[in-house]
mmCIF file of C-alpha atoms in Angstrom:
data_model
loop_
_atom_site.group_PDB
_atom_site.id
_atom_site.type_symbol
_atom_site.label_atom_id
_atom_site.label_comp_id
_atom_site.label_asym_id
_atom_site.label_seq_id
_atom_site.Cartn_x
_atom_site.Cartn_y
_atom_site.Cartn_z
ATOM 1 C CA UNK A 274 -9.519 200.961 2.293
ATOM 2 C CA UNK A 275 -6.521 198.845 1.512
ATOM 3 C CA UNK A 276 -4.405 201.302 3.507
ATOM 4 C CA UNK A 277 -6.396 200.570 6.656
ATOM 5 C CA UNK A 278 -6.319 196.859 5.995
ATOM 6 C CA UNK A 279 -2.558 197.034 5.510
ATOM 7 C CA UNK A 280 -2.196 198.774 8.845
ATOM 8 C CA UNK A 281 -4.073 195.997 10.497
ATOM 9 C CA UNK A 282 -2.620 192.986 8.745
ATOM 10 C CA UNK A 283 0.842 194.075 7.692
ATOM 11 C CA UNK A 284 2.271 193.602 4.223
ATOM 12 C CA UNK A 285 1.375 190.009 3.511
ATOM 13 C CA UNK A 286 -1.606 189.494 1.235
ATOM 14 C CA UNK A 287 -2.369 193.198 0.732
ATOM 15 C CA UNK A 288 -1.902 192.975 -3.020
ATOM 16 C CA UNK A 289 0.310 196.034 -2.766
ATOM 17 C CA UNK A 290 3.561 194.576 -3.926
ATOM 18 C CA UNK A 291 6.606 196.744 -4.539
ATOM 19 C CA UNK A 292 8.219 197.020 -7.966
ATOM 20 C CA UNK A 293 11.008 194.733 -6.777
ATOM 21 C CA UNK A 294 8.471 191.962 -6.112
ATOM 22 C CA UNK A 295 7.340 192.045 -9.729
ATOM 23 C CA UNK A 296 10.965 191.988 -10.889
ATOM 24 C CA UNK A 297 11.562 188.942 -8.653
ATOM 25 C CA UNK A 298 8.599 187.295 -10.335
ATOM 26 C CA UNK A 299 10.539 187.341 -13.612
ATOM 27 C CA UNK A 300 13.449 185.363 -12.111
ATOM 28 C CA UNK A 301 16.160 187.979 -12.812
ATOM 29 C CA UNK A 302 19.040 185.536 -12.246
ATOM 30 C CA UNK A 303 17.693 183.153 -14.886
ATOM 31 C CA UNK A 304 17.044 186.164 -17.113
ATOM 32 C CA UNK A 305 20.691 187.235 -16.857
ATOM 33 C CA UNK A 306 21.768 183.819 -18.181
ATOM 34 C CA UNK A 307 19.184 184.082 -20.955
ATOM 35 C CA UNK A 308 20.413 187.577 -21.866
ATOM 36 C CA UNK A 309 24.002 186.354 -22.027
ATOM 37 C CA UNK A 310 23.367 183.215 -24.118
ATOM 38 C CA UNK A 311 20.890 184.974 -26.439
ATOM 39 C CA UNK A 312 23.378 187.815 -26.926
ATOM 40 C CA UNK A 313 26.125 185.318 -27.799
ATOM 41 C CA UNK A 314 23.806 183.526 -30.252
ATOM 42 C CA UNK A 315 23.012 186.841 -31.904
ATOM 43 C CA UNK A 316 26.555 188.206 -31.995
ATOM 44 C CA UNK A 317 28.279 185.070 -33.336
ATOM 45 C CA UNK A 318 25.812 184.821 -36.228
ATOM 46 C CA UNK A 319 27.222 185.617 -39.685
ATOM 47 C CA UNK A 320 24.629 188.380 -40.193
ATOM 48 C CA UNK A 321 24.993 191.667 -38.290
ATOM 49 C CA UNK A 322 21.611 193.202 -37.469
ATOM 50 C CA UNK A 323 21.209 196.923 -36.747
ATOM 51 C CA UNK A 324 22.411 197.551 -33.146
ATOM 52 C CA UNK A 325 18.979 198.811 -32.057
ATOM 53 C CA UNK A 326 17.309 195.739 -33.556
ATOM 54 C CA UNK A 327 19.853 193.504 -31.817
ATOM 55 C CA UNK A 328 19.296 195.250 -28.480
ATOM 56 C CA UNK A 329 15.519 195.021 -28.867
ATOM 57 C CA UNK A 330 15.736 191.322 -29.789
ATOM 58 C CA UNK A 331 17.777 190.508 -26.678
ATOM 59 C CA UNK A 332 15.446 192.540 -24.445
ATOM 60 C CA UNK A 333 12.344 190.790 -25.794
ATOM 61 C CA UNK A 334 13.926 187.330 -25.540
ATOM 62 C CA UNK A 335 14.765 188.135 -21.897
ATOM 63 C CA UNK A 336 11.232 189.440 -21.350
ATOM 64 C CA UNK A 337 9.829 186.190 -22.752
ATOM 65 C CA UNK A 338 12.034 184.252 -20.328
ATOM 66 C CA UNK A 339 10.775 186.481 -17.503
ATOM 67 C CA UNK A 340 7.177 185.852 -18.563
ATOM 68 C CA UNK A 341 7.678 182.088 -18.391
ATOM 69 C CA UNK A 342 9.276 182.580 -14.953
ATOM 70 C CA UNK A 343 6.157 184.427 -13.735
ATOM 71 C CA UNK A 344 3.901 181.663 -15.107
ATOM 72 C CA UNK A 345 6.116 179.077 -13.394
ATOM 73 C CA UNK A 346 5.819 180.923 -10.061
ATOM 74 C CA UNK A 347 2.051 181.165 -10.469
ATOM 75 C CA UNK A 348 1.632 177.423 -11.052
ATOM 76 C CA UNK A 349 4.297 176.226 -8.609
ATOM 77 C CA UNK A 350 3.322 178.430 -5.636
ATOM 78 C CA UNK A 351 2.235 175.362 -3.633
ATOM 79 C CA UNK A 352 5.574 173.583 -3.925
ATOM 80 C CA UNK A 353 7.584 176.819 -3.702
ATOM 81 C CA UNK A 354 5.934 177.429 -0.327
ATOM 82 C CA UNK A 355 7.266 174.114 0.998
ATOM 83 C CA UNK A 356 10.827 174.394 -0.298
ATOM 84 C CA UNK A 357 13.330 176.393 1.752
ATOM 85 C CA UNK A 358 15.105 177.630 -1.399
ATOM 86 C CA UNK A 359 11.918 179.088 -2.916
ATOM 87 C CA UNK A 360 9.709 179.962 0.087
ATOM 88 C CA UNK A 361 10.668 183.641 -0.128
ATOM 89 C CA UNK A 362 9.435 184.027 -3.727
ATOM 90 C CA UNK A 363 6.758 186.725 -4.249
ATOM 91 C CA UNK A 364 3.731 184.409 -4.598
ATOM 92 C CA UNK A 365 4.383 181.964 -1.726
ATOM 93 C CA UNK A 366 5.468 184.843 0.538
ATOM 94 C CA UNK A 367 2.167 186.604 -0.198
ATOM 95 C CA UNK A 368 3.554 189.851 -1.590
ATOM 96 C CA UNK A 369 2.121 189.164 -5.073
ATOM 97 C CA UNK A 370 -1.303 187.555 -5.594
ATOM 98 C CA UNK A 371 -1.343 184.409 -7.799
ATOM 99 C CA UNK A 372 -3.716 186.076 -10.258
ATOM 100 C CA UNK A 373 -1.308 188.981 -10.668
ATOM 101 C CA UNK A 374 1.534 186.577 -11.450
ATOM 102 C CA UNK A 375 -0.629 184.827 -14.049
ATOM 103 C CA UNK A 376 -1.740 188.130 -15.582
ATOM 104 C CA UNK A 377 1.776 189.502 -15.740
ATOM 105 C CA UNK A 378 3.105 186.237 -17.205
ATOM 106 C CA UNK A 379 0.458 186.106 -19.939
ATOM 107 C CA UNK A 380 0.725 189.818 -20.782
ATOM 108 C CA UNK A 381 4.522 189.748 -21.006
ATOM 109 C CA UNK A 382 4.391 186.539 -23.074
ATOM 110 C CA UNK A 383 2.198 188.234 -25.665
ATOM 111 C CA UNK A 384 4.185 191.485 -25.669
ATOM 112 C CA UNK A 385 7.572 189.759 -25.935
ATOM 113 C CA UNK A 386 6.544 187.434 -28.793
ATOM 114 C CA UNK A 387 4.816 190.128 -30.873
ATOM 115 C CA UNK A 388 7.597 192.654 -30.303
ATOM 116 C CA UNK A 389 10.325 190.121 -31.187
ATOM 117 C CA UNK A 390 8.442 189.338 -34.382
ATOM 118 C CA UNK A 391 8.315 193.035 -35.268
ATOM 119 C CA UNK A 392 11.890 193.778 -34.178
ATOM 120 C CA UNK A 393 13.556 190.712 -35.741
ATOM 121 C CA UNK A 394 11.504 188.089 -37.580
ATOM 122 C CA UNK A 395 8.559 185.761 -37.024
ATOM 123 C CA UNK A 396 10.626 182.555 -36.917
ATOM 124 C CA UNK A 397 12.473 183.925 -33.872
ATOM 125 C CA UNK A 398 9.146 185.035 -32.368
ATOM 126 C CA UNK A 399 7.669 181.567 -33.000
ATOM 127 C CA UNK A 400 10.630 179.925 -31.278
ATOM 128 C CA UNK A 401 10.210 182.290 -28.314
ATOM 129 C CA UNK A 402 6.495 181.453 -28.088
ATOM 130 C CA UNK A 403 7.349 177.741 -28.195
ATOM 131 C CA UNK A 404 9.977 178.212 -25.471
ATOM 132 C CA UNK A 405 7.487 179.966 -23.172
ATOM 133 C CA UNK A 406 4.906 177.242 -23.850
ATOM 134 C CA UNK A 407 7.485 174.502 -23.286
ATOM 135 C CA UNK A 408 8.676 175.940 -19.966
ATOM 136 C CA UNK A 409 5.293 176.965 -18.570
ATOM 137 C CA UNK A 410 3.138 174.084 -19.817
ATOM 138 C CA UNK A 411 5.321 171.099 -20.769
ATOM 139 C CA UNK A 412 7.905 171.474 -17.990
ATOM 140 C CA UNK A 413 6.121 173.305 -15.150
ATOM 141 C CA UNK A 414 2.601 171.909 -15.432
ATOM 142 C CA UNK A 415 3.392 168.429 -16.710
ATOM 143 C CA UNK A 416 6.932 167.042 -16.465
ATOM 144 C CA UNK A 417 8.076 168.604 -13.194
ATOM 145 C CA UNK A 418 5.522 166.745 -11.082
ATOM 146 C CA UNK A 419 5.286 163.557 -13.090
ATOM 147 C CA UNK A 420 8.702 162.201 -14.075
ATOM 148 C CA UNK A 421 12.287 162.089 -12.767
ATOM 149 C CA UNK A 422 13.334 162.986 -16.320
ATOM 150 C CA UNK A 423 11.693 166.416 -15.763
ATOM 151 C CA UNK A 424 14.839 168.488 -16.027
ATOM 152 C CA UNK A 425 16.257 166.426 -18.912
ATOM 153 C CA UNK A 426 13.346 167.208 -21.243
ATOM 154 C CA UNK A 427 12.451 170.510 -19.591
ATOM 155 C CA UNK A 428 16.052 171.645 -20.024
ATOM 156 C CA UNK A 429 15.200 172.342 -23.667
ATOM 157 C CA UNK A 430 13.447 175.548 -22.664
ATOM 158 C CA UNK A 431 16.664 176.908 -21.169
ATOM 159 C CA UNK A 432 18.592 175.853 -24.259
ATOM 160 C CA UNK A 433 16.544 177.831 -26.778
ATOM 161 C CA UNK A 434 17.739 181.440 -26.096
ATOM 162 C CA UNK A 435 21.041 181.256 -28.083
ATOM 163 C CA UNK A 436 19.143 179.615 -30.954
ATOM 164 C CA UNK A 437 16.540 182.391 -30.862
ATOM 165 C CA UNK A 438 19.349 184.974 -30.830
ATOM 166 C CA UNK A 439 20.917 183.308 -33.885
ATOM 167 C CA UNK A 440 17.571 183.137 -35.716
ATOM 168 C CA UNK A 441 16.820 186.787 -34.819
ATOM 169 C CA UNK A 442 20.013 187.737 -36.684
ATOM 170 C CA UNK A 443 19.952 185.288 -39.605
ATOM 171 C CA UNK A 444 16.299 184.372 -40.065
ATOM 172 C CA UNK A 445 16.990 180.628 -40.153
ATOM 173 C CA UNK A 446 18.146 177.693 -38.005
ATOM 174 C CA UNK A 447 21.545 176.188 -38.813
ATOM 175 C CA UNK A 448 23.976 173.625 -37.401
ATOM 176 C CA UNK A 449 25.694 176.224 -35.218
ATOM 177 C CA UNK A 450 22.402 177.242 -33.603
ATOM 178 C CA UNK A 451 21.584 173.585 -32.946
ATOM 179 C CA UNK A 452 25.025 173.030 -31.395
ATOM 180 C CA UNK A 453 24.610 175.972 -29.007
ATOM 181 C CA UNK A 454 21.215 174.551 -28.096
ATOM 182 C CA UNK A 455 22.734 171.092 -27.536
ATOM 183 C CA UNK A 456 25.520 172.408 -25.284
ATOM 184 C CA UNK A 457 22.968 173.880 -22.840
ATOM 185 C CA UNK A 458 20.552 170.963 -23.267
ATOM 186 C CA UNK A 459 23.198 168.355 -22.370
ATOM 187 C CA UNK A 460 24.670 170.559 -19.633
ATOM 188 C CA UNK A 461 21.357 171.032 -17.768
ATOM 189 C CA UNK A 462 20.971 167.515 -16.245
ATOM 190 C CA UNK A 463 24.393 167.340 -14.528
ATOM 191 C CA UNK A 464 23.954 170.974 -13.391
ATOM 192 C CA UNK A 465 20.526 170.404 -11.787
ATOM 193 C CA UNK A 466 21.234 166.930 -10.448
ATOM 194 C CA UNK A 467 24.308 168.256 -8.639
ATOM 195 C CA UNK A 468 21.990 170.831 -7.035
ATOM 196 C CA UNK A 469 19.426 168.119 -6.238
ATOM 197 C CA UNK A 470 22.105 166.045 -4.468
ATOM 198 C CA UNK A 471 22.601 168.686 -1.796
ATOM 199 C CA UNK A 472 19.016 170.110 -1.847
ATOM 200 C CA UNK A 473 17.283 166.726 -1.830
ATOM 201 C CA UNK A 474 15.313 167.395 1.366
ATOM 202 C CA UNK A 475 13.552 170.319 -0.306
ATOM 203 C CA UNK A 476 12.410 168.195 -3.248
ATOM 204 C CA UNK A 477 11.335 165.337 -0.959
ATOM 205 C CA UNK A 478 9.255 167.712 1.179
ATOM 206 C CA UNK A 479 7.621 169.209 -1.914
ATOM 207 C CA UNK A 480 7.104 165.740 -3.462
ATOM 208 C CA UNK A 481 8.831 166.771 -6.661
ATOM 209 C CA UNK A 482 9.969 163.525 -8.335
ATOM 210 C CA UNK A 483 13.573 164.537 -8.887
ATOM 211 C CA UNK A 484 15.892 161.646 -9.722
ATOM 212 C CA UNK A 485 17.406 161.909 -6.223
ATOM 213 C CA UNK A 486 13.942 161.386 -4.707
ATOM 214 C CA UNK A 487 12.691 158.570 -6.961
ATOM 215 C CA UNK A 488 15.901 156.611 -7.618
ATOM 216 C CA UNK A 489 18.221 157.762 -4.850
ATOM 217 C CA UNK A 490 21.514 159.588 -4.820
ATOM 218 C CA UNK A 491 23.636 156.669 -6.077
ATOM 219 C CA UNK A 492 21.698 156.435 -9.350
ATOM 220 C CA UNK A 493 21.759 160.234 -9.671
ATOM 221 C CA UNK A 494 25.547 160.237 -9.331
ATOM 222 C CA UNK A 495 25.783 157.700 -12.167
ATOM 223 C CA UNK A 496 23.432 159.797 -14.316
ATOM 224 C CA UNK A 497 25.583 162.893 -13.746
ATOM 225 C CA UNK A 498 28.635 161.028 -15.054
ATOM 226 C CA UNK A 499 26.791 159.592 -18.084
ATOM 227 C CA UNK A 500 25.374 162.969 -19.121
ATOM 228 C CA UNK A 501 28.740 164.669 -18.608
ATOM 229 C CA UNK A 502 30.417 162.089 -20.850
ATOM 230 C CA UNK A 503 27.704 162.663 -23.467
ATOM 231 C CA UNK A 504 28.140 166.430 -23.201
ATOM 232 C CA UNK A 505 31.881 166.407 -23.958
ATOM 233 C CA UNK A 506 31.766 165.570 -27.707
ATOM 234 C CA UNK A 507 28.981 168.111 -28.270
ATOM 235 C CA UNK A 508 30.833 170.927 -26.494
ATOM 236 C CA UNK A 509 34.255 170.132 -27.976
ATOM 237 C CA UNK A 510 32.769 169.399 -31.413
ATOM 238 C CA UNK A 511 31.441 172.949 -31.655
ATOM 239 C CA UNK A 512 35.089 174.055 -31.995
ATOM 240 C CA UNK A 513 35.134 172.646 -35.533
ATOM 241 C CA UNK A 514 32.238 174.729 -36.836
ATOM 242 C CA UNK A 515 32.080 178.346 -37.971
ATOM 243 C CA UNK A 516 31.407 179.595 -34.417
ATOM 244 C CA UNK A 517 34.387 177.721 -32.949
ATOM 245 C CA UNK A 518 38.131 178.039 -33.368
ATOM 246 C CA UNK A 519 41.437 177.391 -31.606
ATOM 247 C CA UNK A 520 40.646 179.609 -28.582
ATOM 248 C CA UNK A 521 37.297 177.930 -28.081
ATOM 249 C CA UNK A 522 38.921 174.505 -28.468
ATOM 250 C CA UNK A 523 41.520 175.287 -25.782
ATOM 251 C CA UNK A 524 38.903 176.657 -23.368
ATOM 252 C CA UNK A 525 36.548 173.767 -24.059
ATOM 253 C CA UNK A 526 39.212 171.089 -23.551
ATOM 254 C CA UNK A 527 40.210 172.534 -20.163
ATOM 255 C CA UNK A 528 36.612 173.013 -18.964
ATOM 256 C CA UNK A 529 35.519 169.565 -20.158
ATOM 257 C CA UNK A 530 38.506 167.912 -18.475
ATOM 258 C CA UNK A 531 37.608 169.654 -15.183
ATOM 259 C CA UNK A 532 33.932 168.805 -15.608
ATOM 260 C CA UNK A 533 34.704 165.147 -16.310
ATOM 261 C CA UNK A 534 36.994 164.918 -13.272
ATOM 262 C CA UNK A 535 34.249 166.520 -11.136
ATOM 263 C CA UNK A 536 31.593 164.111 -12.433
ATOM 264 C CA UNK A 537 33.959 161.154 -11.893
ATOM 265 C CA UNK A 538 34.587 162.246 -8.293
ATOM 266 C CA UNK A 539 30.856 162.608 -7.670
ATOM 267 C CA UNK A 540 30.208 159.125 -9.092
ATOM 268 C CA UNK A 541 32.909 157.480 -6.969
ATOM 269 C CA UNK A 542 31.863 159.193 -3.763
ATOM 270 C CA UNK A 543 30.074 157.197 -1.092
ATOM 271 C CA UNK A 544 27.082 158.887 0.498
ATOM 272 C CA UNK A 545 28.685 158.823 3.947
ATOM 273 C CA UNK A 546 31.635 160.902 2.734
ATOM 274 C CA UNK A 547 29.268 163.428 1.119
ATOM 275 C CA UNK A 548 27.224 163.773 4.307
ATOM 276 C CA UNK A 549 30.400 164.139 6.374
ATOM 277 C CA UNK A 550 31.673 167.145 4.401
ATOM 278 C CA UNK A 551 28.162 168.533 3.724
ATOM 279 C CA UNK A 552 28.315 167.790 -0.020
ATOM 280 C CA UNK A 553 31.411 169.911 -0.600
ATOM 281 C CA UNK A 554 32.326 168.098 -3.848
ATOM 282 C CA UNK A 555 28.768 168.354 -5.195
ATOM 283 C CA UNK A 556 28.593 172.069 -4.365
ATOM 284 C CA UNK A 557 31.949 172.614 -6.058
ATOM 285 C CA UNK A 558 30.735 170.728 -9.132
ATOM 286 C CA UNK A 559 27.594 172.873 -9.216
ATOM 287 C CA UNK A 560 29.697 176.065 -9.112
ATOM 288 C CA UNK A 561 31.978 174.608 -11.794
ATOM 289 C CA UNK A 562 28.952 173.887 -13.996
ATOM 290 C CA UNK A 563 28.104 177.607 -14.015
ATOM 291 C CA UNK A 564 31.685 178.504 -14.949
ATOM 292 C CA UNK A 565 31.585 175.735 -17.605
ATOM 293 C CA UNK A 566 28.611 177.235 -19.406
ATOM 294 C CA UNK A 567 29.803 180.807 -19.050
ATOM 295 C CA UNK A 568 33.296 179.820 -20.285
ATOM 296 C CA UNK A 569 31.978 178.094 -23.409
ATOM 297 C CA UNK A 570 29.699 180.949 -24.424
ATOM 298 C CA UNK A 571 32.352 183.564 -23.631
ATOM 299 C CA UNK A 572 34.722 181.585 -25.886
ATOM 300 C CA UNK A 573 32.108 181.610 -28.690
ATOM 301 C CA UNK A 574 31.976 185.377 -28.304
ATOM 302 C CA UNK A 575 35.773 185.730 -28.401
ATOM 303 C CA UNK A 576 35.889 183.613 -31.568
ATOM 304 C CA UNK A 577 33.564 186.124 -33.247
ATOM 305 C CA UNK A 578 36.146 188.922 -32.918
ATOM 306 C CA UNK A 579 38.502 189.854 -35.773
ATOM 307 C CA UNK A 580 41.438 189.231 -33.421
ATOM 308 C CA UNK A 581 40.464 185.570 -33.004
ATOM 309 C CA UNK A 582 39.918 185.318 -36.748
ATOM 310 C CA UNK A 583 43.463 186.551 -37.366
ATOM 311 C CA UNK A 584 44.839 184.037 -34.870
ATOM 312 C CA UNK A 585 42.942 181.175 -36.534
ATOM 313 C CA UNK A 586 44.373 182.173 -39.932
ATOM 314 C CA UNK A 587 47.863 182.422 -38.434
ATOM 315 C CA UNK A 588 47.526 178.892 -37.047
ATOM 316 C CA UNK A 589 46.138 177.600 -40.325
ATOM 317 C CA UNK A 590 42.812 176.669 -38.713
ATOM 318 C CA UNK A 591 40.726 175.270 -41.581
ATOM 319 C CA UNK A 592 37.191 174.986 -40.155
ATOM 320 C CA UNK B 203 -3.589 209.480 13.218
ATOM 321 C CA UNK B 204 -3.316 212.391 10.749
ATOM 322 C CA UNK B 205 -4.489 211.622 7.238
ATOM 323 C CA UNK B 206 -1.274 212.983 5.745
ATOM 324 C CA UNK B 207 0.962 210.520 7.579
ATOM 325 C CA UNK B 208 3.367 208.725 5.290
ATOM 326 C CA UNK B 209 3.019 204.976 5.615
ATOM 327 C CA UNK B 210 5.470 202.337 4.394
ATOM 328 C CA UNK B 211 2.711 201.336 1.968
ATOM 329 C CA UNK B 212 2.787 204.754 0.302
ATOM 330 C CA UNK B 213 6.538 204.504 -0.192
ATOM 331 C CA UNK B 214 6.091 201.071 -1.733
ATOM 332 C CA UNK B 215 3.353 202.323 -4.053
ATOM 333 C CA UNK B 216 5.504 205.289 -5.045
ATOM 334 C CA UNK B 217 8.368 202.924 -5.840
ATOM 335 C CA UNK B 218 6.063 200.711 -7.869
ATOM 336 C CA UNK B 219 4.612 203.621 -9.822
ATOM 337 C CA UNK B 220 8.070 205.042 -10.462
ATOM 338 C CA UNK B 221 9.347 201.637 -11.632
ATOM 339 C CA UNK B 222 6.355 201.158 -13.928
ATOM 340 C CA UNK B 223 6.745 204.685 -15.301
ATOM 341 C CA UNK B 224 10.417 204.175 -16.062
ATOM 342 C CA UNK B 225 9.686 200.780 -17.662
ATOM 343 C CA UNK B 226 7.009 202.270 -19.916
ATOM 344 C CA UNK B 227 9.336 205.168 -20.779
ATOM 345 C CA UNK B 228 12.088 202.719 -21.708
ATOM 346 C CA UNK B 229 9.612 200.706 -23.814
ATOM 347 C CA UNK B 230 8.524 203.837 -25.713
ATOM 348 C CA UNK B 231 12.166 204.824 -26.283
ATOM 349 C CA UNK B 232 12.926 201.310 -27.571
ATOM 350 C CA UNK B 233 9.959 201.274 -29.964
ATOM 351 C CA UNK B 234 10.929 204.759 -31.191
ATOM 352 C CA UNK B 235 14.540 203.632 -31.715
ATOM 353 C CA UNK B 236 13.331 200.516 -33.535
ATOM 354 C CA UNK B 237 11.125 202.627 -35.787
ATOM 355 C CA UNK B 238 14.038 204.876 -36.707
ATOM 356 C CA UNK B 239 16.284 201.858 -37.361
ATOM 357 C CA UNK B 240 13.657 200.146 -39.536
ATOM 358 C CA UNK B 241 12.899 203.297 -41.511
ATOM 359 C CA UNK B 242 16.601 203.990 -42.099
ATOM 360 C CA UNK B 243 17.031 200.503 -43.542
ATOM 361 C CA UNK B 244 13.827 200.606 -45.562
ATOM 362 C CA UNK B 245 15.451 201.389 -48.912
ATOM 363 C CA UNK B 246 12.523 199.972 -50.895
ATOM 364 C CA UNK B 247 9.912 201.663 -48.760
ATOM 365 C CA UNK B 248 9.406 204.553 -51.188
ATOM 366 C CA UNK B 249 8.038 202.171 -53.780
ATOM 367 C CA UNK B 250 5.058 201.566 -51.479
ATOM 368 C CA UNK B 251 4.739 205.054 -50.001
ATOM 369 C CA UNK B 252 1.203 206.484 -50.346
ATOM 370 C CA UNK B 253 0.752 205.292 -53.892
ATOM 371 C CA UNK B 254 2.310 202.143 -55.291
ATOM 372 C CA UNK B 255 4.888 203.100 -57.883
ATOM 373 C CA UNK B 256 5.630 200.053 -59.970
ATOM 374 C CA UNK B 257 8.804 201.538 -61.474
ATOM 375 C CA UNK B 258 10.403 201.500 -57.973
ATOM 376 C CA UNK B 259 9.499 197.894 -57.173
ATOM 377 C CA UNK B 260 12.506 195.662 -57.979
ATOM 378 C CA UNK B 261 10.296 192.579 -58.056
ATOM 379 C CA UNK B 262 7.754 193.955 -60.490
ATOM 380 C CA UNK B 263 8.063 193.175 -64.207
ATOM 381 C CA UNK B 264 7.024 196.003 -66.541
ATOM 382 C CA UNK B 265 6.321 194.693 -70.051
ATOM 383 C CA UNK B 266 8.515 196.406 -72.623
ATOM 384 C CA UNK B 267 10.614 198.230 -70.029
ATOM 385 C CA UNK B 268 14.436 197.853 -70.061
ATOM 386 C CA UNK B 269 15.349 196.855 -66.524
#
């Protein structure tokens, strides 16, 4: 029957989505960031889990992130439909039914949490469950539509993966795990507000109370600078813990200097200049923010190698 | 229209079934690998295998025994 209906109506709304549609539902690009940060959290930990356990832990953390992405797409289908950036997502485009997105999100949430508990430990599984809850319920259902501080508080859900990776390896939360969490947590507001500066029309149309919509671009520019200034000591400070070192310090100093200069330029920029060059500086800052996060976590990973350890000893690094 | 005609829908369903099959296969392989890894590391497992053998439990205290 559905075949005939599909012939008549085309693909939209048939409920016969392709495999790729379901993969899109899990937000693969966000998942790749989760995989990377969780892997770094797990690999820089002082305890080395069995490689299969480590692989399984990363896969289930990523699956949990994907599950929360599916739940987000289920709940946000109405605003995704309005926004140009998200209109092509599986639910608003009609290739996946909302109920399917909800079902997949809930099923994968349960599977990922239970399997992480069995593969690693139940503290890591509990943190993953909390992350899914925080992203799907606290951020998506509550904060996103009610406060301009949505991405500040909601950013916590994106900051948990390296902490979960660390806990999966060690079984406990320590200062280093909190610092990795804090780097992403403090990085999220400038990253998203830079995006909001040049995608403001989307958020206005969808009535999402982003800071750019409720307080205007000038206030948002000031907030970007303030949060960037607050981020610097956290990111640089991580150099003086067991996961840092001289290589991380050098990378962090360069990236933070560039990030501060970018935030300063955004703050000083009049709106007319931004409109004239189609937000070139803001777009550049947004791209830099991705390199900033990747650079810091790559540096954490490098510091975990014996080669970096030897260099630190050679330099007399005492942290 | 002949009943055997291949529609775009059939290709999509085939792709979906193949993707699901491969995902389930990968999940089974992962659980199997995890089982092997856990069993290999389970040095104290024999103490609880079939019948509890107190002499193999490092946490158990046997009165009068030299441990």
